[in-house]
Amino acid sequence: MTMSVRAIGPADLESVSAVLRESWGGTTLVALGRGELVDAAAQPGFVAELDGELAGVVTWRERDGAVEILTIDAVLPGKGVGRALLDAVRARRLKPSIPREADGIPIRHELELELLL
């Protein structure tokens, strides 16, 4: 089983909206930060795919220098989907300068090397 996580793109809007409607009753929800209504489908996020099948969705928003997770849904539970989605948000938050792709190749992982002297 191969899992991949990538940023939500325009072609994902229909499937992301379907997941949100199924889990949350719609795409609009009340964000906890200030009790505002937010269209989660219009926010940044990631989709996880397992062997090419939609496995999960996470959406978030950034406010005052902090990331607020709006929704997280593992369509295929028990496969590590939620963890992979949260790791993707964390990586993007810690290193926003990491490009999403280089030379047309998606960048999905970061490796840090350290040499102790």
CSV table of C-alpha atoms in Angstrom, one decimal:
chain,number,residue,atom,x,y,z
A,1,MET,CA,0.0,0.0,0.0
A,2,THR,CA,1.4,3.3,-1.1
A,3,MET,CA,0.2,6.6,0.6
A,4,SER,CA,0.8,10.0,-0.9
A,5,VAL,CA,-0.1,13.4,0.5
A,6,ARG,CA,-0.4,16.5,-1.7
A,7,ALA,CA,-1.9,19.9,-1.6
A,8,ILE,CA,-5.5,20.3,-2.5
A,9,GLY,CA,-5.8,21.5,-6.1
A,10,PRO,CA,-8.7,22.9,-8.1
A,11,ALA,CA,-9.4,19.4,-9.5
A,12,ASP,CA,-9.9,18.1,-5.9
A,13,LEU,CA,-12.7,20.5,-5.0
A,14,GLU,CA,-15.6,18.2,-5.8
A,15,SER,CA,-14.2,15.2,-3.9
A,16,VAL,CA,-13.0,17.4,-0.9
A,17,SER,CA,-16.5,19.0,-0.7
A,18,ALA,CA,-18.1,15.5,-0.8
A,19,VAL,CA,-15.9,14.4,2.1
A,20,LEU,CA,-16.7,17.5,4.1
A,21,ARG,CA,-20.5,17.2,3.4
A,22,GLU,CA,-20.4,13.5,4.6
A,23,SER,CA,-18.4,14.2,7.7
A,24,TRP,CA,-19.5,17.7,8.7
A,25,GLY,CA,-22.9,18.1,7.0
A,26,GLY,CA,-21.5,20.8,4.6
A,27,THR,CA,-18.5,22.7,3.7
A,28,THR,CA,-19.3,25.7,5.9
A,29,LEU,CA,-18.5,25.3,9.6
A,30,VAL,CA,-17.9,27.4,12.7
A,31,ALA,CA,-14.1,27.9,13.3
A,32,LEU,CA,-13.2,27.6,17.0
A,33,GLY,CA,-10.7,30.5,16.9
A,34,ARG,CA,-13.4,33.3,16.9
A,35,GLY,CA,-16.6,31.5,16.2
A,36,GLU,CA,-16.6,32.6,12.5
A,37,LEU,CA,-18.3,30.8,9.7
A,38,VAL,CA,-15.7,29.4,7.3
A,39,ASP,CA,-16.0,27.6,4.0
A,40,ALA,CA,-13.5,24.8,4.7
A,41,ALA,CA,-13.4,23.8,1.1
A,42,ALA,CA,-12.0,27.2,0.1
A,43,GLN,CA,-9.1,26.9,2.6
A,44,PRO,CA,-5.7,25.5,2.1
A,45,GLY,CA,-5.3,21.8,2.8
A,46,PHE,CA,-4.0,18.4,1.8
A,47,VAL,CA,-5.5,15.2,0.4
A,48,ALA,CA,-4.1,11.8,1.2
A,49,GLU,CA,-4.4,9.0,-1.3
A,50,LEU,CA,-3.8,5.3,-0.7
A,51,ASP,CA,-3.1,3.3,-3.8
A,52,GLY,CA,-4.7,6.1,-5.8
A,53,GLU,CA,-7.9,6.1,-3.7
A,54,LEU,CA,-8.9,9.2,-1.7
A,55,ALA,CA,-8.0,8.3,1.9
A,56,GLY,CA,-8.3,11.6,3.8
A,57,VAL,CA,-8.5,15.4,3.8
A,58,VAL,CA,-7.3,18.1,6.1
A,59,THR,CA,-8.1,21.8,5.9
A,60,TRP,CA,-6.6,24.7,7.9
A,61,ARG,CA,-6.3,28.4,8.1
A,62,GLU,CA,-3.5,30.6,9.3
A,63,ARG,CA,-4.4,33.4,11.8
A,64,ASP,CA,-2.1,35.6,13.8
A,65,GLY,CA,0.9,33.4,13.0
A,66,ALA,CA,-0.8,30.2,14.2
A,67,VAL,CA,-2.3,27.4,12.2
A,68,GLU,CA,-5.8,26.3,13.1
A,69,ILE,CA,-6.9,22.9,11.8
A,70,LEU,CA,-10.5,23.3,10.5
A,71,THR,CA,-11.2,19.7,9.5
A,72,ILE,CA,-9.4,16.4,9.4
A,73,ASP,CA,-11.1,13.3,8.0
A,74,ALA,CA,-9.6,9.9,7.4
A,75,VAL,CA,-11.9,8.3,4.8
A,76,LEU,CA,-9.9,5.0,5.3
A,77,PRO,CA,-9.4,4.9,9.1
A,78,GLY,CA,-6.7,2.8,10.7
A,79,LYS,CA,-4.2,3.3,7.9
A,80,GLY,CA,-2.2,6.2,9.4
A,81,VAL,CA,-4.0,8.7,7.2
A,82,GLY,CA,-4.7,11.3,9.9
A,83,ARG,CA,-1.1,11.2,11.1
A,84,ALA,CA,0.2,11.7,7.5
A,85,LEU,CA,-2.1,14.6,7.0
A,86,LEU,CA,-1.1,16.3,10.3
A,87,ASP,CA,2.6,15.7,9.4
A,88,ALA,CA,2.1,17.5,6.1
A,89,VAL,CA,0.5,20.5,7.8
A,90,ARG,CA,3.3,20.5,10.4
A,91,ALA,CA,6.0,20.4,7.7
A,92,ARG,CA,4.4,23.2,5.7
A,93,ARG,CA,4.1,25.3,8.9
A,94,LEU,CA,7.7,24.7,10.1
A,95,LYS,CA,9.3,25.2,6.6
A,96,PRO,CA,6.9,27.3,4.4
A,97,SER,CA,9.9,28.0,2.1
A,98,ILE,CA,10.0,24.4,1.0
A,99,PRO,CA,8.6,24.4,-2.6
A,100,ARG,CA,5.7,22.1,-3.3
A,101,GLU,CA,7.6,20.9,-6.4
A,102,ALA,CA,10.8,21.3,-8.2
A,103,ASP,CA,11.4,20.7,-11.9
A,104,GLY,CA,7.9,19.4,-12.2
A,105,ILE,CA,8.6,16.7,-9.5
A,106,PRO,CA,6.4,16.9,-6.3
A,107,ILE,CA,8.4,17.3,-3.1
A,108,ARG,CA,6.7,15.2,-0.4
A,109,HIS,CA,9.5,14.7,2.1
A,110,GLU,CA,12.2,16.7,3.7
A,111,LEU,CA,15.5,15.2,5.0
A,112,GLU,CA,17.6,17.1,7.5
A,113,LEU,CA,21.2,16.2,7.9
A,114,GLU,CA,23.5,17.2,10.7
A,115,LEU,CA,27.2,16.7,11.2
A,116,LEU,CA,28.3,16.9,14.8
A,117,LEU,CA,31.9,18.1,15.1
